[in-house]
């Protein structure tokens, strides 16, 4: 398995420019939305990532014709449709469950493997299923699979009012796609408000559904009055989590000065506020964000929350930043029950962190030490890379296939900022 080897140190500030790729978590649902149409759709600004390959493999399995020529992906109707997402593909990537809504809306039935738990928590899909039932689906769970069928044994879904018990990104997206082809009007309440949900709303509108309110907590959808939606051509929004990760990387060292190119500050307001409180300068320069750290870092508290709160996908990286800040910072994780796997690894690098339930109390230390470390999820792995940037001597972050799921060419982008980092092929697991 590949590893990243980083020779870091406090005396090596990051400098230069880094260009942000398209958003993974916007591209995945949009790829699934292509199932709602038989025409040829074109996605631009798609990141080169393993999760995109996995989704493409899933769409091919379902009978679509997919050509990945990053940063473009073309999807068209292929041979016969097989509305079935097998365990082998879904277990590689939970977001595969996003084919459920489009499949049952378009083809009247779907068989999709239950994703099961993952490294960061149990992650149930009860809200997705409850919403589909409200749209008239009958749902059965059988031998690890969800079997969904439209009304009357495969008929068209019917618009409904759906109230989510918790704001769920994937649940909101699945139901938006299903409602876009349902008969009549749907109202989704207590929706996730993430920019990626808003982006999916734009796509469904391009495809001919009528979606209002995506990006707020109430979404109104009038399903298209025909059996399928129109194809689309669309450039994906920039990845705010990738941008935020480089903003934090820039802030790790005194003297850091980085222009994060193609990133929108309004999607990262809370992170920017927290970085400013920690002593980092953040400015919007057109479609770029300039990050400068001139002096010492101060400890700052964060609590993760659904958008527009502090993103859970930035928690691990921010914790790594706080590891060398002056004073104490209290980091609370409220979205996932098991999202502190980076903590024991950061402790091995010299970080002082006490875990109490869903809260980590960090006492900043003056230096971190390089070590061999690994993590079992994407953002935790990113936090170890960030810690490696400032740690004395050498850090080897192992099992980086997690990083390859969500960060395009991370070592090249970091090298461009002056980080001494290399990918080591087939390093010890
Ligand atoms: N939840 C339920 N029932 C459901 C669905 C969700 O109880 O039916 C709970 C979850 O267990 C969790 C909370 O609701 O406690 C929020 O989960 P959500 O459904 O919003 O998460 P998701 O859609 O599975 C997406 C991102 C994650 C990101 C979360 C939260 C994609 C492909 N994934 O997951 O991204 O952490 O939203 O913002 O969009 C990542 O990129 O590293 C990543 C994990």
Coordinates of C-alpha atoms and ligand atoms in Angstrom, one line a residue:
X1 CA 0.0 0.0 0.0
X2 CA 1.2 3.5 -0.8
X3 CA 2.4 5.9 1.9
X4 CA 3.2 9.6 2.0
X5 CA 6.6 10.5 3.4
X6 CA 6.8 14.1 4.6
X7 CA 9.9 15.8 5.9
X8 CA 8.5 18.7 7.9
X9 CA 9.4 21.2 10.4
X10 CA 8.4 24.5 11.9
X11 CA 11.0 26.4 9.9
X12 CA 9.4 25.6 6.5
X13 CA 6.4 27.8 5.9
X14 CA 4.1 26.9 3.0
X15 CA 4.2 29.5 0.2
X16 CA 2.6 29.8 -3.2
X17 CA -0.6 28.9 -4.9
X18 CA -2.8 25.8 -5.0
X19 CA -5.7 25.2 -7.3
X20 CA -8.8 23.5 -5.9
X21 CA -10.4 20.7 -7.8
X22 CA -14.1 20.1 -8.3
X23 CA -16.1 19.0 -5.2
X24 CA -16.2 15.2 -4.6
X25 CA -19.4 15.4 -2.6
X26 CA -21.1 17.4 -5.3
X27 CA -19.9 15.2 -8.1
X28 CA -21.1 11.9 -6.5
X29 CA -24.8 12.8 -6.3
X30 CA -24.7 14.5 -9.7
X31 CA -23.3 11.4 -11.3
X32 CA -26.2 9.5 -9.7
X33 CA -28.7 12.1 -11.1
X34 CA -27.7 11.1 -14.6
X35 CA -29.8 8.0 -14.1
X36 CA -32.9 10.2 -14.3
X37 CA -32.2 10.8 -18.0
X38 CA -31.4 8.6 -21.0
X39 CA -29.7 11.4 -22.9
X40 CA -26.0 12.1 -22.9
X41 CA -24.9 14.3 -20.0
X42 CA -21.5 16.0 -19.6
X43 CA -19.9 16.8 -16.2
X44 CA -17.0 19.2 -16.2
X45 CA -14.5 20.0 -13.4
X46 CA -14.8 16.5 -12.0
X47 CA -12.0 15.7 -9.6
X48 CA -9.6 12.7 -10.4
X49 CA -10.5 10.6 -7.4
X50 CA -11.1 7.0 -6.5
X51 CA -14.7 7.7 -5.4
X52 CA -15.4 9.0 -8.9
X53 CA -14.0 5.8 -10.4
X54 CA -16.1 3.7 -8.0
X55 CA -19.3 5.6 -8.9
X56 CA -18.5 5.3 -12.6
X57 CA -18.1 1.5 -12.1
X58 CA -21.4 1.4 -10.3
X59 CA -23.2 3.3 -13.1
X60 CA -21.7 0.9 -15.7
X61 CA -22.9 -2.0 -13.7
X62 CA -26.4 -0.4 -13.8
X63 CA -26.1 -0.4 -17.6
X64 CA -24.9 3.1 -18.3
X65 CA -22.2 4.1 -20.8
X66 CA -19.7 6.1 -18.8
X67 CA -16.5 7.7 -20.2
X68 CA -14.1 9.2 -17.6
X69 CA -11.7 11.6 -19.2
X70 CA -10.9 13.7 -16.1
X71 CA -11.8 16.5 -15.5
X72 CA -14.7 15.5 -17.8
X73 CA -17.1 12.6 -17.4
X74 CA -19.7 11.7 -20.0
X75 CA -22.7 9.5 -19.1
X76 CA -25.3 8.1 -21.6
X77 CA -27.8 5.3 -21.7
X78 CA -26.1 2.1 -22.4
X79 CA -27.6 -1.4 -22.8
X80 CA -30.4 -2.6 -20.6
X81 CA -30.8 -1.2 -17.2
X82 CA -30.2 -3.4 -14.2
X83 CA -31.5 -1.4 -11.2
X84 CA -29.3 -3.2 -8.7
X85 CA -26.3 -1.9 -6.7
X86 CA -24.4 -4.9 -5.3
X87 CA -22.7 -5.1 -2.0
X88 CA -19.2 -5.3 -3.6
X89 CA -19.6 -1.7 -5.0
X90 CA -21.6 -0.2 -2.1
X91 CA -19.2 -1.4 0.5
X92 CA -16.4 0.5 -1.2
X93 CA -18.2 3.8 -1.0
X94 CA -21.3 4.6 1.1
X95 CA -22.4 7.3 -1.3
X96 CA -23.5 4.5 -3.7
X97 CA -26.7 4.5 -1.8
X98 CA -27.5 7.7 -3.7
X99 CA -28.6 5.6 -6.7
X100 CA -31.6 4.4 -4.8
X101 CA -33.9 7.4 -5.2
X102 CA -33.1 7.9 -9.0
X103 CA -33.5 4.2 -9.8
X104 CA -36.8 3.7 -8.2
X105 CA -38.1 7.0 -9.5
X106 CA -37.0 6.3 -13.1
X107 CA -37.4 2.5 -13.3
X108 CA -40.1 1.7 -10.7
X109 CA -37.8 -0.6 -8.7
X110 CA -34.4 -0.8 -7.2
X111 CA -32.3 -3.3 -5.2
X112 CA -29.5 -1.6 -3.4
X113 CA -27.2 -3.1 -0.8
X114 CA -27.4 -1.5 2.7
X115 CA -24.1 0.3 3.2
X116 CA -23.5 -0.8 6.8
X117 CA -21.5 1.2 9.3
X118 CA -18.1 2.7 8.5
X119 CA -15.0 4.0 10.3
X120 CA -16.7 7.2 11.5
X121 CA -20.0 5.9 12.8
X122 CA -23.1 3.7 12.3
X123 CA -24.5 6.0 9.6
X124 CA -28.0 4.6 9.2
X125 CA -30.2 5.4 6.1
X126 CA -33.6 5.3 7.8
X127 CA -34.4 8.9 6.7
X128 CA -33.8 8.0 3.1
X129 CA -36.1 5.0 3.4
X130 CA -38.8 6.8 5.3
X131 CA -38.9 9.6 2.7
X132 CA -39.2 7.1 -0.2
X133 CA -42.1 5.4 1.6
X134 CA -43.8 8.8 1.8
X135 CA -43.4 9.1 -2.0
X136 CA -45.3 5.8 -2.3
X137 CA -42.5 3.3 -2.4
X138 CA -42.8 -0.1 -0.7
X139 CA -39.6 -0.9 1.0
X140 CA -38.4 -4.3 2.1
X141 CA -35.1 -5.2 3.7
X142 CA -33.8 -8.6 2.7
X143 CA -30.5 -10.3 3.2
X144 CA -28.6 -7.0 3.5
X145 CA -30.4 -5.3 0.6
X146 CA -33.0 -2.6 0.3
X147 CA -35.7 -3.7 -2.2
X148 CA -37.8 -0.6 -3.2
X149 CA -40.8 -0.7 -5.5
X150 CA -43.0 2.1 -6.9
X151 CA -46.7 2.2 -6.1
X152 CA -48.8 -0.7 -7.4
X153 CA -45.8 -2.9 -8.2
X154 CA -43.4 -0.5 -10.0
X155 CA -45.5 2.6 -10.7
X156 CA -44.6 6.3 -10.7
X157 CA -43.8 7.9 -7.3
X158 CA -46.2 10.5 -6.0
X159 CA -45.2 13.9 -4.5
X160 CA -45.5 14.2 -0.7
X161 CA -44.5 16.2 2.3
X162 CA -41.4 14.8 4.0
X163 CA -40.0 15.9 7.3
X164 CA -36.5 14.7 8.1
X165 CA -35.8 13.9 11.8
X166 CA -32.2 15.0 11.3
X167 CA -30.8 17.1 8.5
X168 CA -29.0 14.5 6.3
X169 CA -27.0 15.4 3.2
X170 CA -27.4 12.1 1.4
X171 CA -31.0 11.7 2.5
X172 CA -31.9 15.2 1.2
X173 CA -30.2 14.4 -2.1
X174 CA -31.7 11.0 -2.5
X175 CA -35.2 12.4 -1.9
X176 CA -34.7 15.4 -4.2
X177 CA -33.8 13.1 -7.0
X178 CA -36.7 10.8 -6.4
X179 CA -39.2 13.8 -6.1
X180 CA -37.8 15.3 -9.3
X181 CA -39.6 12.5 -11.2
X182 CA -42.5 12.0 -8.9
X183 CA -46.0 13.0 -9.9
X184 CA -46.9 16.4 -8.5
X185 CA -45.5 18.5 -5.8
X186 CA -43.2 17.5 -2.9
X187 CA -42.1 19.6 0.1
X188 CA -39.0 18.5 2.0
X189 CA -38.6 20.0 5.5
X190 CA -35.5 20.1 7.8
X191 CA -33.3 19.6 4.8
X192 CA -29.5 19.6 4.8
X193 CA -28.3 23.1 3.6
X194 CA -24.9 22.2 2.3
X195 CA -23.6 23.8 -0.9
X196 CA -23.5 20.4 -2.5
X197 CA -27.3 20.0 -1.9
X198 CA -27.8 23.4 -3.6
X199 CA -25.6 22.3 -6.5
X200 CA -27.8 19.2 -7.0
X201 CA -30.9 21.5 -7.0
X202 CA -29.3 23.5 -9.9
X203 CA -28.7 20.2 -11.8
X204 CA -32.3 19.0 -11.3
X205 CA -33.6 22.4 -12.6
X206 CA -31.3 22.1 -15.6
X207 CA -32.8 18.6 -16.2
X208 CA -36.4 20.0 -16.2
X209 CA -37.6 19.5 -12.7
X210 CA -38.7 22.5 -10.7
X211 CA -36.7 22.8 -7.5
X212 CA -36.9 25.8 -5.2
X213 CA -35.2 26.3 -1.9
X214 CA -32.2 23.9 -2.3
X215 CA -29.6 25.2 0.2
X216 CA -32.3 26.2 2.7
X217 CA -34.1 23.9 5.1
X218 CA -37.3 23.7 3.1
X219 CA -37.2 22.5 -0.5
X220 CA -40.2 22.5 -2.9
X221 CA -40.0 20.3 -5.9
X222 CA -42.5 19.8 -8.7
X223 CA -41.7 16.6 -10.5
X224 CA -41.3 16.7 -14.3
X225 CA -44.4 15.6 -16.1
X226 CA -42.9 12.8 -18.1
X227 CA -41.0 9.5 -17.6
X228 CA -37.5 10.9 -17.6
X229 CA -35.6 14.1 -17.3
X230 CA -33.4 15.9 -19.8
X231 CA -29.6 15.4 -19.9
X232 CA -27.3 18.3 -18.8
X233 CA -23.9 19.9 -19.2
X234 CA -22.4 21.2 -16.0
X235 CA -19.2 22.3 -14.4
X236 CA -19.0 21.1 -10.7
X237 CA -18.4 23.7 -7.9
X238 CA -15.0 23.8 -6.2
X239 CA -14.4 21.4 -3.3
X240 CA -14.8 23.5 -0.1
X241 CA -13.3 20.8 2.1
X242 CA -10.2 20.5 -0.1
X243 CA -9.9 24.3 0.0
X244 CA -10.3 24.3 3.8
X245 CA -7.7 21.6 4.2
X246 CA -5.1 23.7 2.3
X247 CA -6.1 26.8 4.3
X248 CA -5.3 24.9 7.5
X249 CA -2.1 23.5 6.0
X250 CA -1.0 27.1 5.2
X251 CA -1.8 28.2 8.8
X252 CA 0.4 25.4 10.3
X253 CA 3.6 27.3 10.1
X254 CA 4.6 30.9 10.9
X255 CA 5.2 32.7 7.7
X256 CA 2.8 30.6 5.7
X257 CA 1.3 32.6 2.8
X258 CA -0.9 30.7 0.4
X259 CA -3.4 31.6 -2.3
X260 CA -6.1 29.0 -2.5
X261 CA -7.3 29.3 -6.1
X262 CA -10.8 28.7 -7.3
X263 CA -12.3 28.6 -3.8
X264 CA -15.3 30.5 -2.5
X265 CA -15.0 32.1 0.9
X266 CA -18.8 32.3 1.4
X267 CA -18.9 28.5 1.6
X268 CA -16.1 28.5 4.2
X269 CA -17.2 31.4 6.4
X270 CA -17.2 29.6 9.8
X271 CA -13.8 28.0 9.1
X272 CA -12.5 31.5 8.2
X273 CA -13.9 33.0 11.4
X274 CA -12.3 30.3 13.5
X275 CA -8.9 30.7 11.7
X276 CA -9.1 34.4 12.2
X277 CA -9.7 33.9 16.0
X278 CA -6.7 31.7 16.0
X279 CA -4.6 34.5 14.6
X280 CA -4.6 33.7 10.9
X281 CA -5.3 36.3 8.2
X282 CA -7.9 35.3 5.7
X283 CA -9.0 37.4 2.7
X284 CA -11.1 36.8 -0.3
X285 CA -9.4 37.8 -3.5
X286 CA -12.0 37.2 -6.3
X287 CA -12.5 33.5 -6.6
X288 CA -9.4 32.9 -4.5
X289 CA -8.7 32.9 -0.8
X290 CA -5.5 34.3 0.6
X291 CA -4.3 32.7 3.9
X292 CA -1.4 34.2 5.9
X293 CA 0.0 33.4 9.2
X294 CA 2.2 36.1 10.6
X295 CA 2.4 35.3 14.3
X296 CA 1.7 32.7 16.8
X297 CA -1.5 30.5 16.9
X298 CA -4.0 30.7 19.7
X299 CA -6.3 27.9 20.8
X300 CA -9.9 28.2 19.6
X301 CA -12.9 26.0 20.4
X302 CA -15.1 24.5 17.7
X303 CA -18.3 22.4 17.7
X304 CA -19.2 20.7 14.5
X305 CA -22.7 21.2 13.2
X306 CA -24.7 20.8 9.9
X307 CA -24.1 23.6 7.4
X308 CA -23.7 26.5 7.9
X309 CA -22.0 25.4 11.1
X310 CA -18.4 24.2 11.4
X311 CA -18.1 21.2 9.0
X312 CA -17.4 17.8 10.5
X313 CA -15.3 17.2 7.4
X314 CA -12.9 19.9 8.7
X315 CA -12.8 18.8 12.3
X316 CA -9.7 16.5 12.1
X317 CA -7.6 19.0 10.2
X318 CA -8.5 21.8 12.6
X319 CA -7.6 19.6 15.6
X320 CA -4.2 19.0 14.0
X321 CA -3.8 22.8 13.7
X322 CA -4.7 23.3 17.4
X323 CA -2.1 20.7 18.4
X324 CA 0.6 23.4 18.3
X325 CA -1.5 26.5 19.2
X326 CA -0.9 28.4 22.4
X327 CA -3.3 27.3 25.2
X328 CA -6.3 25.0 25.2
X329 CA -8.9 24.3 22.6
X330 CA -12.1 22.2 23.0
X331 CA -13.2 20.4 19.9
X332 CA -16.7 18.8 20.0
X333 CA -18.0 16.5 17.3
X334 CA -21.8 16.3 17.1
X335 CA -22.4 14.7 13.7
X336 CA -20.6 11.4 13.8
X337 CA -20.1 9.3 16.9
X338 CA -16.7 7.9 16.1
X339 CA -14.8 10.7 14.4
X340 CA -11.6 11.0 16.5
X341 CA -9.5 8.3 15.1
X342 CA -6.8 10.8 14.3
X343 CA -6.3 11.6 18.0
X344 CA -4.3 8.5 19.0
X345 CA -2.1 8.9 15.9
X346 CA -1.6 12.6 16.7
X347 CA -0.7 11.7 20.2
X348 CA 2.0 9.5 18.9
X349 CA 3.4 12.6 17.2
X350 CA 3.5 14.4 20.5
X351 CA 0.1 16.1 20.6
X352 CA -1.5 16.5 24.0
X353 CA -5.2 15.6 23.6
X354 CA -7.6 14.3 26.2
X355 CA -10.7 12.6 24.7
X356 CA -14.0 12.7 26.7
X357 CA -16.9 11.2 24.8
X358 CA -17.5 13.4 21.8
X359 CA -15.1 16.1 23.0
X360 CA -11.4 16.4 22.6
X361 CA -9.5 18.9 24.8
X362 CA -6.2 19.9 23.1
X363 CA -3.4 21.5 25.0
X364 CA -1.1 23.1 22.4
X365 CA 2.5 21.9 22.5
X366 CA 5.5 23.7 21.1
X367 CA 6.5 20.9 18.7
X368 CA 5.3 17.7 17.1
X369 CA 7.6 14.8 16.1
X370 CA 7.5 12.8 12.9
X371 CA 6.3 9.2 13.2
X372 CA 4.8 6.4 11.2
X373 CA 1.0 6.9 11.4
X374 CA -2.1 5.8 9.7
X375 CA -5.8 6.5 9.7
X376 CA -8.9 4.7 8.6
X377 CA -10.8 7.5 7.1
X378 CA -10.3 10.3 4.6
X379 CA -10.3 13.4 6.7
X380 CA -8.4 11.8 9.6
X381 CA -5.7 10.9 7.1
X382 CA -5.6 14.5 5.9
X383 CA -5.1 15.7 9.5
X384 CA -2.0 13.5 9.8
X385 CA -0.5 14.9 6.6
X386 CA -1.1 18.4 8.0
X387 CA 0.6 17.5 11.3
X388 CA 3.5 16.0 9.3
X389 CA 4.0 19.4 7.7
X390 CA 5.1 21.0 11.0
X391 CA 6.5 17.9 12.7
X392 CA 10.2 17.6 13.2
X393 CA 11.9 15.1 10.9
X394 CA 10.0 12.5 9.0
X395 CA 6.4 11.5 9.1
X396 CA 5.1 8.5 7.1
X397 CA 1.3 8.5 6.6
X398 CA 0.4 5.0 5.7
X399 CA -2.7 3.5 3.9
X400 CA -3.2 6.7 1.9
X401 CA -5.8 5.0 -0.3
X402 CA -8.2 6.9 2.0
X403 CA -6.6 10.2 0.9
X404 CA -6.9 9.2 -2.8
X405 CA -10.6 8.9 -2.3
X406 CA -10.9 12.6 -1.6
X407 CA -7.8 14.6 -2.4
X408 CA -6.7 14.9 -6.0
X409 CA -2.9 14.6 -6.5
X410 CA -2.3 15.7 -2.9
X411 CA 1.5 15.2 -2.9
X412 CA 1.9 17.3 -6.1
X413 CA -0.3 20.1 -4.7
X414 CA 1.7 20.2 -1.5
X415 CA 5.0 20.0 -3.3
X416 CA 3.9 23.1 -5.2
X417 CA 3.6 24.9 -1.9
X418 CA 7.2 23.9 -0.9
X419 CA 6.4 20.8 1.2
X420 CA 9.0 18.1 1.1
X421 CA 6.7 15.2 0.4
X422 CA 6.8 12.1 -1.7
X423 CA 4.6 9.1 -2.4
X424 CA 6.2 5.8 -1.5
X425 CA 4.8 2.9 -3.5
X426 CA 4.0 -0.3 -1.7
X427 CA 5.2 0.9 1.7
X428 CA 4.6 -1.3 4.8
X429 CA 0.9 -1.5 5.6
Ligands
LIG1 N1 -28.3 10.1 9.6 C1 -29.4 9.3 10.2 N2 -30.3 8.7 9.3 C2 -30.2 8.8 8.0 C3 -29.1 9.6 7.4 C4 -28.2 10.2 8.3 O1 -29.5 9.2 11.4 O2 -31.0 8.2 7.3 C5 -27.4 10.7 10.5 C6 -26.0 10.2 10.4 O3 -25.7 9.0 11.1 C7 -25.2 11.4 10.9 C8 -26.0 12.6 10.4 O4 -27.3 12.1 10.2 O5 -25.1 11.4 12.2 C9 -25.5 13.3 9.2 O6 -25.3 12.4 8.1 P1 -25.5 12.7 6.6 O7 -26.5 11.8 6.0 O8 -25.6 14.2 6.5 O9 -24.1 12.3 6.0 P2 -23.8 11.6 4.6 O10 -24.8 12.1 3.6 O11 -23.7 10.1 4.7 C10 -22.2 13.5 3.7 C11 -20.8 13.5 3.2 C12 -19.8 13.3 4.3 C13 -20.0 14.3 5.4 C14 -21.5 14.3 5.9 C15 -21.9 15.4 6.9 C16 -21.1 12.8 0.9 C17 -20.8 11.8 -0.2 N3 -20.6 12.5 2.1 O12 -22.4 12.2 4.2 O13 -18.5 13.4 3.8 O14 -19.2 14.1 6.5 O15 -22.4 14.5 4.7 O16 -21.6 16.6 6.3 O17 -21.6 13.9 0.6 C18 -16.2 13.0 3.6 O18 -16.2 13.6 2.5 O19 -15.1 12.7 4.2 C19 -17.5 12.6 4.2 C20 -17.5 11.7 5.2

